[in-house]
CSV table of C-alpha atoms and ligand atoms in Angstrom, one decimal:
chain,number,residue,atom,x,y,z
A,1,MET,CA,30.8,-11.1,41.5
A,2,THR,CA,30.4,-9.9,38.0
A,3,GLU,CA,30.0,-11.7,34.7
A,4,LYS,CA,32.5,-10.6,32.1
A,5,CYS,CA,30.5,-10.4,29.0
A,6,GLY,CA,27.5,-10.9,26.8
A,7,VAL,CA,27.7,-11.7,23.1
A,8,VAL,CA,25.3,-11.7,20.2
A,9,GLY,CA,25.3,-12.1,16.5
A,10,VAL,CA,22.5,-11.9,13.9
A,11,SER,CA,22.0,-12.6,10.2
A,12,LEU,CA,18.8,-11.2,8.7
A,13,ASP,CA,17.0,-11.4,5.3
A,14,GLY,CA,17.6,-7.9,4.1
A,15,ARG,CA,16.6,-6.0,7.3
A,16,SER,CA,19.1,-3.8,9.1
A,17,ALA,CA,20.9,-5.7,11.9
A,18,ALA,CA,21.7,-2.7,14.0
A,19,ARG,CA,18.5,-2.3,16.0
A,20,PRO,CA,17.9,-6.0,16.7
A,21,LEU,CA,21.5,-6.2,18.0
A,22,TYR,CA,20.9,-3.0,20.1
A,23,TYR,CA,17.8,-4.6,21.7
A,24,ALA,CA,19.6,-7.9,22.3
A,25,LEU,CA,22.4,-6.0,24.0
A,26,TYR,CA,19.9,-4.4,26.3
A,27,ALA,CA,18.6,-7.8,27.2
A,28,LEU,CA,22.2,-8.9,28.0
A,29,GLN,CA,23.2,-5.7,29.9
A,30,HIS,CA,23.4,-7.6,33.2
A,31,ARG,CA,26.4,-9.5,31.8
A,32,GLY,CA,28.5,-6.4,31.4
A,33,GLN,CA,28.2,-2.7,32.1
A,34,GLU,CA,31.6,-1.3,31.3
A,35,SER,CA,31.4,-1.0,27.5
A,36,ALA,CA,29.1,-1.9,24.6
A,37,GLY,CA,29.6,-2.2,20.9
A,38,ILE,CA,28.2,-3.4,17.6
A,39,VAL,CA,29.9,-4.3,14.3
A,40,THR,CA,27.9,-4.8,11.1
A,41,HIS,CA,28.7,-5.6,7.5
A,42,ASP,CA,26.8,-4.4,4.5
A,43,GLY,CA,28.3,-6.8,2.0
A,44,PHE,CA,31.0,-4.3,1.0
A,45,GLN,CA,32.5,-3.0,4.2
A,46,GLN,CA,32.4,-3.3,8.0
A,47,HIS,CA,30.9,-0.7,10.3
A,48,SER,CA,31.7,-0.4,13.9
A,49,HIS,CA,30.5,1.6,16.9
A,50,VAL,CA,32.1,0.6,20.3
A,51,ASP,CA,32.5,2.8,23.4
A,52,MET,CA,32.7,2.7,27.2
A,53,GLY,CA,29.4,2.8,29.1
A,54,LEU,CA,25.9,1.2,29.3
A,55,VAL,CA,24.1,0.2,26.0
A,56,GLY,CA,21.8,3.2,26.4
A,57,GLU,CA,24.7,5.6,26.8
A,58,VAL,CA,26.9,4.2,24.0
A,59,PHE,CA,24.3,4.3,21.2
A,60,GLU,CA,22.4,7.4,19.9
A,61,GLU,CA,19.9,7.1,17.1
A,62,ASP,CA,22.4,8.4,14.6
A,63,ASP,CA,25.0,5.7,15.6
A,64,LEU,CA,22.5,3.0,14.8
A,65,ASP,CA,21.6,4.6,11.5
A,66,VAL,CA,25.1,4.3,10.1
A,67,LEU,CA,25.6,0.7,11.2
A,68,ASN,CA,24.6,-0.6,7.8
A,69,GLY,CA,24.0,-4.2,6.8
A,70,SER,CA,21.8,-7.1,7.6
A,71,THR,CA,24.5,-9.1,9.5
A,72,GLY,CA,26.5,-8.1,12.6
A,73,ILE,CA,27.6,-8.9,16.1
A,74,GLY,CA,27.5,-7.1,19.4
A,75,HIS,CA,29.0,-7.2,22.9
A,76,VAL,CA,28.6,-5.9,26.4
A,77,ARG,CA,31.7,-6.1,28.6
A,78,TYR,CA,32.8,-6.1,32.2
A,79,PRO,CA,36.6,-6.5,32.0
A,80,THR,CA,38.7,-9.1,33.9
A,81,ALA,CA,41.5,-9.7,31.4
A,82,GLY,CA,43.0,-6.7,29.8
A,83,SER,CA,42.8,-3.0,30.6
A,84,VAL,CA,39.8,-1.1,31.8
A,85,ASP,CA,39.7,1.2,28.9
A,86,SER,CA,38.3,1.5,25.4
A,87,SER,CA,41.2,-0.5,23.8
A,88,CYS,CA,39.7,-3.6,25.2
A,89,ALA,CA,36.0,-2.8,24.5
A,90,GLN,CA,34.4,-5.1,22.0
A,91,PRO,CA,33.6,-6.3,19.4
A,92,PHE,CA,37.2,-6.2,18.3
A,93,SER,CA,37.4,-5.5,14.6
A,94,VAL,CA,40.3,-5.8,12.1
A,95,SER,CA,40.7,-5.8,8.4
A,96,PHE,CA,43.3,-8.0,6.8
A,97,LYS,CA,44.2,-9.4,3.3
A,98,SER,CA,41.2,-11.9,3.2
A,99,GLY,CA,38.6,-9.5,4.4
A,100,SER,CA,37.4,-8.1,7.7
A,101,LEU,CA,36.8,-9.8,11.1
A,102,GLY,CA,34.8,-8.8,14.1
A,103,LEU,CA,35.0,-10.7,17.4
A,104,SER,CA,32.9,-10.8,20.5
A,105,HIS,CA,34.2,-12.9,23.3
A,106,ASN,CA,32.7,-14.1,26.6
A,107,GLY,CA,35.2,-16.1,28.8
A,108,ASN,CA,38.9,-16.0,29.4
A,109,LEU,CA,41.8,-17.7,27.7
A,110,VAL,CA,44.5,-19.3,29.9
A,111,ASN,CA,47.2,-19.3,27.2
A,112,ALA,CA,46.7,-16.0,25.5
A,113,ASP,CA,50.2,-14.7,26.4
A,114,GLU,CA,51.9,-17.6,24.8
A,115,ILE,CA,50.0,-17.2,21.5
A,116,ARG,CA,50.4,-13.4,21.6
A,117,GLU,CA,54.2,-13.8,21.9
A,118,GLU,CA,54.3,-16.2,19.0
A,119,LEU,CA,52.1,-14.0,16.8
A,120,ALA,CA,54.1,-10.8,17.8
A,121,ALA,CA,57.3,-12.6,16.9
A,122,GLY,CA,55.7,-13.3,13.5
A,123,GLY,CA,55.0,-9.6,12.9
A,124,HIS,CA,51.5,-9.2,14.3
A,125,ALA,CA,51.1,-5.8,16.0
A,126,PHE,CA,48.6,-5.7,19.0
A,127,THR,CA,46.6,-2.7,20.0
A,128,SER,CA,45.4,-4.0,23.3
A,129,ASP,CA,46.4,-6.5,26.1
A,130,GLY,CA,43.1,-8.4,25.9
A,131,ASP,CA,42.8,-12.0,24.9
A,132,THR,CA,40.1,-11.3,22.2
A,133,GLU,CA,42.6,-9.6,20.0
A,134,VAL,CA,44.8,-12.7,20.3
A,135,ILE,CA,42.0,-14.9,19.0
A,136,ALA,CA,41.3,-12.4,16.2
A,137,HIS,CA,44.9,-12.3,15.0
A,138,ASP,CA,45.3,-16.0,15.2
A,139,LEU,CA,42.1,-16.5,13.1
A,140,ALA,CA,43.1,-13.8,10.6
A,141,ARG,CA,46.4,-15.6,10.1
A,142,ASN,CA,44.7,-19.0,9.6
A,143,LEU,CA,42.2,-17.5,7.2
A,144,LEU,CA,45.1,-16.6,4.9
A,145,GLU,CA,45.9,-20.3,4.5
A,146,GLU,CA,42.6,-22.2,5.1
A,147,ASP,CA,38.9,-22.0,4.5
A,148,LEU,CA,36.7,-20.6,7.2
A,149,VAL,CA,35.8,-23.9,9.0
A,150,ARG,CA,39.4,-25.2,9.0
A,151,ALA,CA,40.7,-21.8,10.1
A,152,VAL,CA,38.4,-21.8,13.1
A,153,LYS,CA,39.3,-25.4,13.9
A,154,ARG,CA,43.0,-24.6,13.8
A,155,THR,CA,42.5,-21.6,16.2
A,156,MET,CA,40.4,-23.8,18.5
A,157,GLY,CA,43.3,-26.3,18.6
A,158,ARG,CA,45.6,-23.6,19.9
A,159,ILE,CA,43.6,-21.5,22.3
A,160,HIS,CA,43.0,-23.0,25.8
A,161,GLY,CA,40.3,-21.7,28.2
A,162,SER,CA,36.8,-20.5,28.3
A,163,TYR,CA,35.2,-19.0,25.3
A,164,ALA,CA,31.8,-18.3,23.7
A,165,LEU,CA,32.4,-16.3,20.6
A,166,THR,CA,30.3,-14.5,18.0
A,167,ILE,CA,32.4,-13.7,15.0
A,168,SER,CA,31.7,-11.7,11.8
A,169,HIS,CA,33.9,-12.6,8.8
A,170,ASP,CA,32.7,-10.1,6.2
A,171,ASP,CA,28.9,-10.7,6.2
A,172,THR,CA,29.1,-14.2,7.5
A,173,ILE,CA,28.2,-14.6,11.2
A,174,LEU,CA,29.7,-17.5,13.3
A,175,GLY,CA,29.2,-18.8,16.8
A,176,VAL,CA,31.7,-20.9,18.6
A,177,ARG,CA,31.8,-22.5,22.1
A,178,ASP,CA,34.9,-23.9,23.7
A,179,PRO,CA,35.2,-27.7,23.7
A,180,GLN,CA,34.0,-27.8,27.3
A,181,GLY,CA,31.2,-25.3,26.9
A,182,ASN,CA,32.1,-23.2,29.9
A,183,ARG,CA,30.1,-20.2,28.9
A,184,PRO,CA,26.6,-20.3,27.4
A,185,LEU,CA,25.7,-19.6,23.8
A,186,CYS,CA,22.4,-20.4,22.1
A,187,ILE,CA,20.7,-20.2,18.7
A,188,GLY,CA,17.4,-18.5,18.0
A,189,GLU,CA,15.1,-18.2,15.1
A,190,LEU,CA,13.7,-14.8,14.2
A,191,GLU,CA,10.9,-13.9,11.8
A,192,ASP,CA,13.4,-13.0,9.1
A,193,GLY,CA,16.7,-14.6,10.2
A,194,TYR,CA,18.8,-16.2,13.0
A,195,ILE,CA,20.5,-15.0,16.1
A,196,LEU,CA,23.3,-16.3,18.4
A,197,ALA,CA,23.2,-15.0,21.9
A,198,SER,CA,24.7,-15.6,25.4
A,199,GLU,CA,21.2,-16.1,26.8
A,200,SER,CA,17.8,-16.9,25.4
A,201,ALA,CA,16.3,-13.8,27.1
A,202,ALA,CA,17.9,-11.8,24.2
A,203,ILE,CA,16.0,-14.0,21.7
A,204,ASP,CA,12.7,-13.4,23.6
A,205,THR,CA,13.3,-9.7,23.4
A,206,LEU,CA,13.3,-10.0,19.6
A,207,ASP,CA,10.1,-12.2,19.6
A,208,GLY,CA,12.3,-15.1,18.4
A,209,THR,CA,12.2,-18.8,19.3
A,210,LEU,CA,15.0,-20.6,21.1
A,211,VAL,CA,16.3,-23.3,18.7
A,212,ARG,CA,18.9,-24.9,21.0
A,213,ASP,CA,22.2,-24.3,22.8
A,214,VAL,CA,25.4,-24.2,20.7
A,215,ARG,CA,27.1,-27.5,21.6
A,216,PRO,CA,30.5,-27.5,23.3
A,217,GLY,CA,33.2,-27.6,20.5
A,218,GLU,CA,30.7,-26.7,17.8
A,219,LEU,CA,31.0,-24.0,15.1
A,220,VAL,CA,27.6,-22.6,13.9
A,221,VAL,CA,27.6,-20.6,10.7
A,222,LEU,CA,24.6,-18.4,10.1
A,223,GLN,CA,23.6,-18.3,6.4
A,224,ASP,CA,24.0,-14.7,5.2
A,225,ASP,CA,20.5,-14.6,3.7
A,226,GLY,CA,19.0,-15.3,7.1
A,227,GLN,CA,17.5,-18.6,5.9
A,228,GLY,CA,19.2,-21.0,8.2
A,229,PHE,CA,22.5,-22.1,9.8
A,230,ASP,CA,25.1,-24.8,9.3
A,231,SER,CA,26.7,-26.8,12.1
A,232,TYR,CA,30.3,-28.2,12.3
A,233,GLN,CA,31.2,-30.3,15.4
A,234,LEU,CA,34.9,-29.3,15.3
A,235,ILE,CA,36.1,-30.8,18.6
A,236,ASP,CA,34.5,-33.6,20.7
A,237,ASN,CA,35.3,-33.7,24.4
A,238,GLU,CA,34.4,-36.5,26.8
A,239,ASN,CA,33.2,-34.1,29.4
A,240,THR,CA,31.9,-30.6,29.5
A,241,ALA,CA,32.6,-27.9,32.1
A,242,HIS,CA,29.6,-25.7,32.2
A,243,CYS,CA,29.9,-22.9,34.7
A,244,PHE,CA,27.4,-23.8,37.5
A,245,PHE,CA,27.3,-20.2,38.6
A,246,GLU,CA,25.5,-19.2,35.4
A,247,HIS,CA,22.5,-21.1,36.7
A,248,VAL,CA,23.0,-19.9,40.3
A,249,TYR,CA,23.8,-16.2,39.7
A,250,PHE,CA,24.9,-14.8,36.4
A,251,ALA,CA,22.1,-15.7,33.9
A,252,ARG,CA,18.8,-14.0,33.9
A,253,PRO,CA,16.1,-16.1,35.6
A,254,ASP,CA,14.0,-15.9,32.5
A,255,SER,CA,16.7,-17.4,30.3
A,256,VAL,CA,16.8,-21.1,29.4
A,257,ILE,CA,20.2,-22.9,29.7
A,258,ASP,CA,20.7,-26.5,28.9
A,259,ASP,CA,16.9,-26.9,28.4
A,260,THR,CA,16.2,-25.6,31.9
A,261,LEU,CA,14.6,-22.3,32.9
A,262,VAL,CA,17.1,-20.6,35.1
A,263,TYR,CA,14.4,-19.5,37.5
A,264,GLU,CA,13.2,-23.1,37.9
A,265,ALA,CA,16.8,-24.3,38.5
A,266,ARG,CA,17.2,-21.8,41.3
A,267,ARG,CA,13.8,-22.7,42.9
A,268,ASN,CA,14.9,-26.4,42.8
A,269,LEU,CA,18.3,-25.5,44.4
A,270,GLY,CA,16.3,-23.7,47.1
A,271,ARG,CA,14.2,-26.8,47.6
A,272,LYS,CA,17.4,-28.9,48.0
A,273,LEU,CA,18.7,-26.3,50.4
A,274,TRP,CA,15.7,-26.9,52.7
A,275,ALA,CA,16.2,-30.7,52.4
A,276,GLU,CA,19.9,-30.5,53.3
A,277,SER,CA,19.9,-27.8,56.0
A,278,GLY,CA,16.4,-26.5,56.6
A,279,VAL,CA,15.8,-24.7,59.9
A,280,GLU,CA,12.3,-24.1,61.4
A,281,THR,CA,12.0,-20.3,61.8
A,282,ASP,CA,9.0,-17.9,61.7
A,283,VAL,CA,9.9,-16.4,58.4
A,284,VAL,CA,12.2,-16.9,55.4
A,285,MET,CA,13.2,-14.0,53.2
A,286,PRO,CA,15.4,-13.5,50.2
A,287,VAL,CA,18.2,-11.1,49.8
A,288,PRO,CA,16.8,-9.2,46.8
A,289,ASP,CA,17.0,-9.9,44.0
A,290,SER,CA,19.6,-12.6,44.0
A,291,GLY,CA,18.1,-14.9,46.7
A,292,ARG,CA,14.4,-14.6,45.6
A,293,ALA,CA,14.0,-17.8,43.5
A,294,PHE,CA,16.0,-19.8,46.1
A,295,ALA,CA,13.9,-18.6,49.0
A,296,SER,CA,10.7,-19.3,47.1
A,297,GLY,CA,11.8,-22.9,46.5
A,298,TYR,CA,13.0,-23.2,50.0
A,299,ALA,CA,9.7,-22.0,51.5
A,300,ASP,CA,7.8,-24.2,49.1
A,301,ALA,CA,9.7,-27.3,50.3
A,302,ALA,CA,9.3,-26.2,53.9
A,303,SER,CA,5.5,-26.3,53.4
A,304,GLU,CA,5.7,-30.0,52.5
A,305,THR,CA,8.2,-31.4,55.0
A,306,MET,CA,9.6,-30.5,58.3
A,307,ALA,CA,13.2,-29.7,58.7
A,308,ASP,CA,13.9,-33.3,59.7
A,309,GLY,CA,12.3,-34.5,56.5
A,310,THR,CA,9.0,-35.9,57.8
A,311,PRO,CA,5.9,-34.8,55.9
A,312,ARG,CA,4.2,-31.9,57.4
A,313,ALA,CA,0.6,-32.5,58.4
A,314,ASP,CA,-0.5,-29.0,57.8
A,315,ALA,CA,1.1,-26.9,55.0
A,316,ASP,CA,0.1,-23.7,56.8
A,317,GLU,CA,2.6,-24.6,59.5
A,318,GLY,CA,5.5,-24.2,57.1
A,319,VAL,CA,8.0,-21.3,57.2
A,320,GLU,CA,6.3,-18.1,56.1
A,321,PHE,CA,7.9,-16.6,52.9
A,322,ALA,CA,8.1,-12.8,53.1
A,323,GLU,CA,9.8,-9.9,51.3
A,324,GLY,CA,11.4,-8.5,54.4
A,325,LEU,CA,14.2,-6.6,52.8
A,326,MET,CA,13.7,-3.8,50.4
A,327,LYS,CA,16.3,-2.9,47.8
A,328,ASN,CA,17.1,0.6,46.8
A,329,ARG,CA,17.5,0.1,43.0
A,330,TYR,CA,19.3,3.3,42.5
A,331,VAL,CA,22.5,2.4,44.3
A,332,GLY,CA,25.4,0.9,42.3
A,333,ARG,CA,26.5,-2.6,42.9
A,334,THR,CA,28.7,-3.0,46.0
A,335,PHE,CA,31.6,-4.5,44.1
A,336,ILE,CA,32.4,-1.2,42.5
A,337,MET,CA,33.2,0.3,45.9
A,338,PRO,CA,37.0,0.0,46.2
A,339,THR,CA,37.5,0.2,49.9
A,340,GLN,CA,36.0,-1.9,52.7
A,341,ASP,CA,34.5,1.2,54.4
A,342,GLU,CA,32.7,2.2,51.2
A,343,ARG,CA,31.4,-1.3,50.6
A,344,GLU,CA,30.0,-1.4,54.2
A,345,ARG,CA,28.2,1.9,53.6
A,346,ALA,CA,26.9,0.6,50.3
A,347,VAL,CA,25.1,-2.4,51.9
A,348,ARG,CA,23.3,0.0,54.3
A,349,LEU,CA,22.3,2.2,51.4
A,350,LYS,CA,21.2,-0.7,49.3
A,351,LEU,CA,19.0,-2.8,51.7
A,352,ASN,CA,16.4,-1.8,54.3
A,353,PRO,CA,14.5,-4.3,56.4
A,354,ILE,CA,10.7,-4.0,56.8
A,355,LYS,CA,10.6,-3.9,60.6
A,356,SER,CA,7.2,-5.5,61.1
A,357,THR,CA,8.3,-8.6,59.1
A,358,VAL,CA,11.3,-9.3,61.4
A,359,GLU,CA,10.6,-7.8,64.8
A,360,GLY,CA,10.4,-10.4,67.5
A,361,LYS,CA,10.8,-13.2,65.0
A,362,THR,CA,13.2,-15.9,64.1
A,363,VAL,CA,14.4,-15.3,60.5
A,364,THR,CA,16.1,-17.3,57.8
A,365,VAL,CA,17.7,-15.1,55.1
A,366,ILE,CA,18.6,-16.7,51.8
A,367,ASP,CA,21.2,-15.6,49.2
A,368,ASP,CA,23.1,-17.2,46.4
A,369,SER,CA,26.6,-16.7,47.6
A,370,ILE,CA,29.0,-15.2,50.2
A,371,VAL,CA,32.1,-13.7,48.6
A,372,ARG,CA,33.9,-11.4,51.1
A,373,GLY,CA,31.3,-11.7,53.8
A,374,THR,CA,30.8,-7.9,54.1
A,375,THR,CA,27.2,-8.0,52.8
A,376,SER,CA,26.2,-10.9,55.0
A,377,THR,CA,27.7,-9.3,58.2
A,378,GLN,CA,25.9,-6.1,57.5
A,379,LEU,CA,22.6,-7.9,56.7
A,380,VAL,CA,22.6,-10.0,59.9
A,381,GLN,CA,23.3,-6.8,61.9
A,382,LEU,CA,20.5,-4.9,60.1
A,383,LEU,CA,18.0,-7.6,60.9
A,384,LYS,CA,19.1,-7.9,64.5
A,385,ASP,CA,18.9,-4.1,64.8
A,386,CYS,CA,15.3,-4.4,63.6
A,387,GLY,CA,14.4,-6.8,66.4
A,388,ALA,CA,15.0,-10.2,64.8
A,389,GLU,CA,15.4,-12.8,67.6
A,390,GLU,CA,17.5,-15.1,65.6
A,391,VAL,CA,19.0,-14.8,62.1
A,392,HIS,CA,19.9,-17.9,60.2
A,393,VAL,CA,21.7,-17.7,56.8
A,394,ARG,CA,21.3,-20.2,54.0
A,395,ILE,CA,23.2,-20.0,50.8
A,396,GLY,CA,22.0,-21.7,47.5
A,397,ALA,CA,25.5,-22.6,46.4
A,398,PRO,CA,28.7,-24.2,47.9
A,399,GLU,CA,31.4,-22.0,49.6
A,400,ILE,CA,33.5,-20.0,47.2
A,401,VAL,CA,37.0,-21.0,48.2
A,402,ALA,CA,39.1,-20.0,45.1
A,403,PRO,CA,39.1,-17.4,42.3
A,404,CYS,CA,37.7,-17.8,38.8
A,405,TYR,CA,40.1,-17.8,35.9
A,406,MET,CA,37.4,-18.2,33.3
A,407,GLY,CA,36.1,-14.7,33.1
A,408,ILE,CA,34.2,-14.0,36.3
A,409,ASP,CA,35.4,-11.0,38.3
A,410,MET,CA,35.1,-12.6,41.8
A,411,ALA,CA,37.8,-11.6,44.3
A,412,THR,CA,41.3,-12.7,45.1
A,413,ARG,CA,41.8,-15.9,47.1
A,414,GLU,CA,42.8,-13.7,50.1
A,415,GLU,CA,39.6,-11.7,49.9
A,416,LEU,CA,37.3,-14.8,49.8
A,417,ILE,CA,36.0,-15.4,53.3
A,418,ALA,CA,35.7,-19.1,52.7
A,419,SER,CA,39.2,-19.6,51.4
A,420,ASP,CA,40.6,-20.0,54.9
A,421,LYS,CA,37.6,-20.2,57.2
A,422,THR,CA,35.3,-23.1,58.1
A,423,THR,CA,31.6,-22.7,57.9
A,424,ALA,CA,31.4,-22.4,61.7
A,425,GLU,CA,34.1,-19.6,61.6
A,426,ILE,CA,32.2,-17.8,58.9
A,427,ARG,CA,29.0,-18.1,60.9
A,428,ASP,CA,30.8,-16.5,63.8
A,429,ALA,CA,32.4,-13.8,61.6
A,430,ILE,CA,29.0,-12.7,60.2
A,431,ASP,CA,27.3,-13.2,63.6
A,432,ALA,CA,24.6,-15.5,62.4
A,433,ASP,CA,22.8,-18.0,64.6
A,434,SER,CA,23.4,-20.6,62.0
A,435,LEU,CA,24.9,-20.8,58.5
A,436,ALA,CA,24.7,-23.5,55.8
A,437,TYR,CA,25.6,-23.8,52.2
A,438,LEU,CA,24.3,-26.2,49.5
A,439,SER,CA,26.6,-29.1,48.7
A,440,THR,CA,28.3,-29.6,45.3
A,441,ASP,CA,26.5,-32.9,44.9
A,442,ALA,CA,23.2,-31.2,45.4
A,443,VAL,CA,24.1,-28.7,42.6
A,444,ALA,CA,25.0,-31.5,40.2
A,445,ASP,CA,21.9,-33.3,41.2
A,446,VAL,CA,19.5,-30.4,40.6
A,447,LEU,CA,21.2,-29.4,37.3
A,448,ASP,CA,20.9,-33.1,36.3
A,449,MET,CA,24.6,-33.2,35.3
A,450,GLU,CA,27.6,-35.3,36.4
A,451,ARG,CA,30.0,-33.4,38.5
A,452,LEU,CA,32.7,-33.8,35.8
A,453,ASP,CA,30.4,-32.0,33.3
A,454,LEU,CA,30.4,-28.9,35.5
A,455,CYS,CA,33.1,-26.4,36.3
A,456,LEU,CA,33.2,-26.2,40.1
A,457,GLY,CA,36.7,-24.6,40.2
A,458,CYS,CA,35.8,-21.7,42.5
A,459,VAL,CA,34.1,-24.0,45.1
A,460,THR,CA,36.5,-26.9,44.9
A,461,GLY,CA,39.8,-25.2,44.0
A,462,GLU,CA,40.2,-27.8,41.2
A,463,TYR,CA,39.7,-26.5,37.6
A,464,PRO,CA,38.7,-28.1,34.3
A,465,TYR,CA,41.4,-26.1,32.5
A,466,ASP,CA,45.2,-26.3,32.8
A,467,ILE,CA,45.9,-23.2,34.8
A,468,ASP,CA,49.4,-22.3,36.1
A,469,GLY,CA,49.8,-23.1,39.8
A,470,GLU,CA,46.3,-24.6,40.2
A,471,GLU,CA,45.0,-28.2,40.5
A,472,THR,CA,42.8,-29.7,37.8
A,473,ASP,CA,39.8,-32.0,38.4
A,474,ARG,CA,40.3,-34.0,35.1
A,475,ASP,CA,43.0,-35.1,32.7
A,476,VAL,CA,43.5,-31.8,30.8
A,477,THR,CA,46.7,-30.2,29.4
A,478,ARG,CA,46.9,-27.0,27.5
A,479,PRO,CA,48.1,-27.2,23.9
A,480,ASN,CA,51.8,-26.7,23.1
A,481,VAL,CA,51.4,-23.5,21.1
A,482,GLY,CA,54.4,-24.1,18.9
A,483,GLU,CA,53.4,-27.6,18.0
A,484,THR,CA,49.8,-26.6,17.2
A,485,ARG,CA,51.1,-24.2,14.7
A,486,LEU,CA,53.2,-26.7,13.0
A,487,HIS,CA,50.9,-29.7,13.0
A,488,ALA,CA,47.3,-28.5,13.2
A,489,ASP,CA,46.6,-29.1,9.5
A,490,ASP,CA,44.1,-32.0,9.8
B,1,SF4,S1,35.5,-21.1,38.5
B,1,SF4,FE1,33.3,-20.8,39.3
B,1,SF4,S2,32.6,-18.9,38.3
B,1,SF4,FE2,34.5,-19.5,37.2
B,1,SF4,S3,33.7,-20.7,35.5
B,1,SF4,FE3,34.1,-22.2,37.1
B,1,SF4,S4,32.1,-22.4,38.2
B,1,SF4,FE4,32.0,-20.5,37.0
């Protein structure tokens, strides 16, 4: 699974924005490795440098030197909608009659094609097949008729889907989150300005202070002198639809989302996993690095209670926590291996068990998800080859049964092992002695949210957006694009 994107925007009091944006993109690199870019504005004109590759590959010293101006936005991308080439790399920038626009988008629109058709019929020429350009053109058109805030509101009334945006309109930086707040976006204060970023880890990197999350449906406008920001709650929704996988997998453990440190949330999910499906084994070990926080919480809870829930008399009798699997950090992620054979080889290249930790022992191995089942099968086999007597698998999230339409590159429904197999069948397929997932109720409980305030689409098959051919988990319909154009003038 891969996150689609990371976004950032800064407005500083006179200092060049290029380097802070560059460092922030480094902090968000885990959210996208395909392309990176920065757009700045110096008060007179827009400057842009966008290319394919990692942040460290895309920017040379000279590139940063010519990105003039104290305001700007940045982006790292892993593509799911649109082509895998530079035409979809971001920020997307465009100049039009009322100035210049830059757009960085994290998420995925459900109705981009309808809006693109309408705009194209009105004479808009598109240079990519990505949904970000659709938002940019729609906003540019609205800006010809409206002030900034009303133009953004009008565009928000037309687009349907998941979006966290940083936008530059000349030297004004904006942040927008979709009315259900599917993707994260937060505000930070720097010594000499303000920053908007997908994750608070980017704010930490710049020695800034997290102010708060951008609220679902909110527009935040950073003042162009770096002295503050203005807030406009443009759309109020009864329920939110935060992606629960941000907490489980995508976000950095040192980021804070919804006032909770992601590492702590994962540890608490691990504790819950023990409470729901703990099994007494000699040793518990994480799949590095994704399972580490879950396994630590799981082992912690196991030192307090026995698997049946009764308090443990002696904490030393709990399940031993051990790093029994070593990761080769120089192997690419398994998802970029296109064939099954290559993916299987990649797992063996990537993970190596420490024999003395597992030999002759019963082992519980903990991860955050099972997608195709390839990694888990290989892992169980590796541990058994190293002499493990039993291998039990525990997963800190519910079964992934359906694809994501909101910007996560997951797999097709056919590729997802849980889409047509029961937990017992998956256990047999991966050859584990037992297998258990966390329940969706446990996820909502640990994240301290109502189920209806979370997106659980990939684990329930019911989505918080109106997606062709899929069920919804709430009363939601996408806007009629033609009507929104005619009547969205409030
Ligand atoms: S479908 Fe799953 S991965 Fe996609 S936004 Fe919803 S919870 Fe997140």
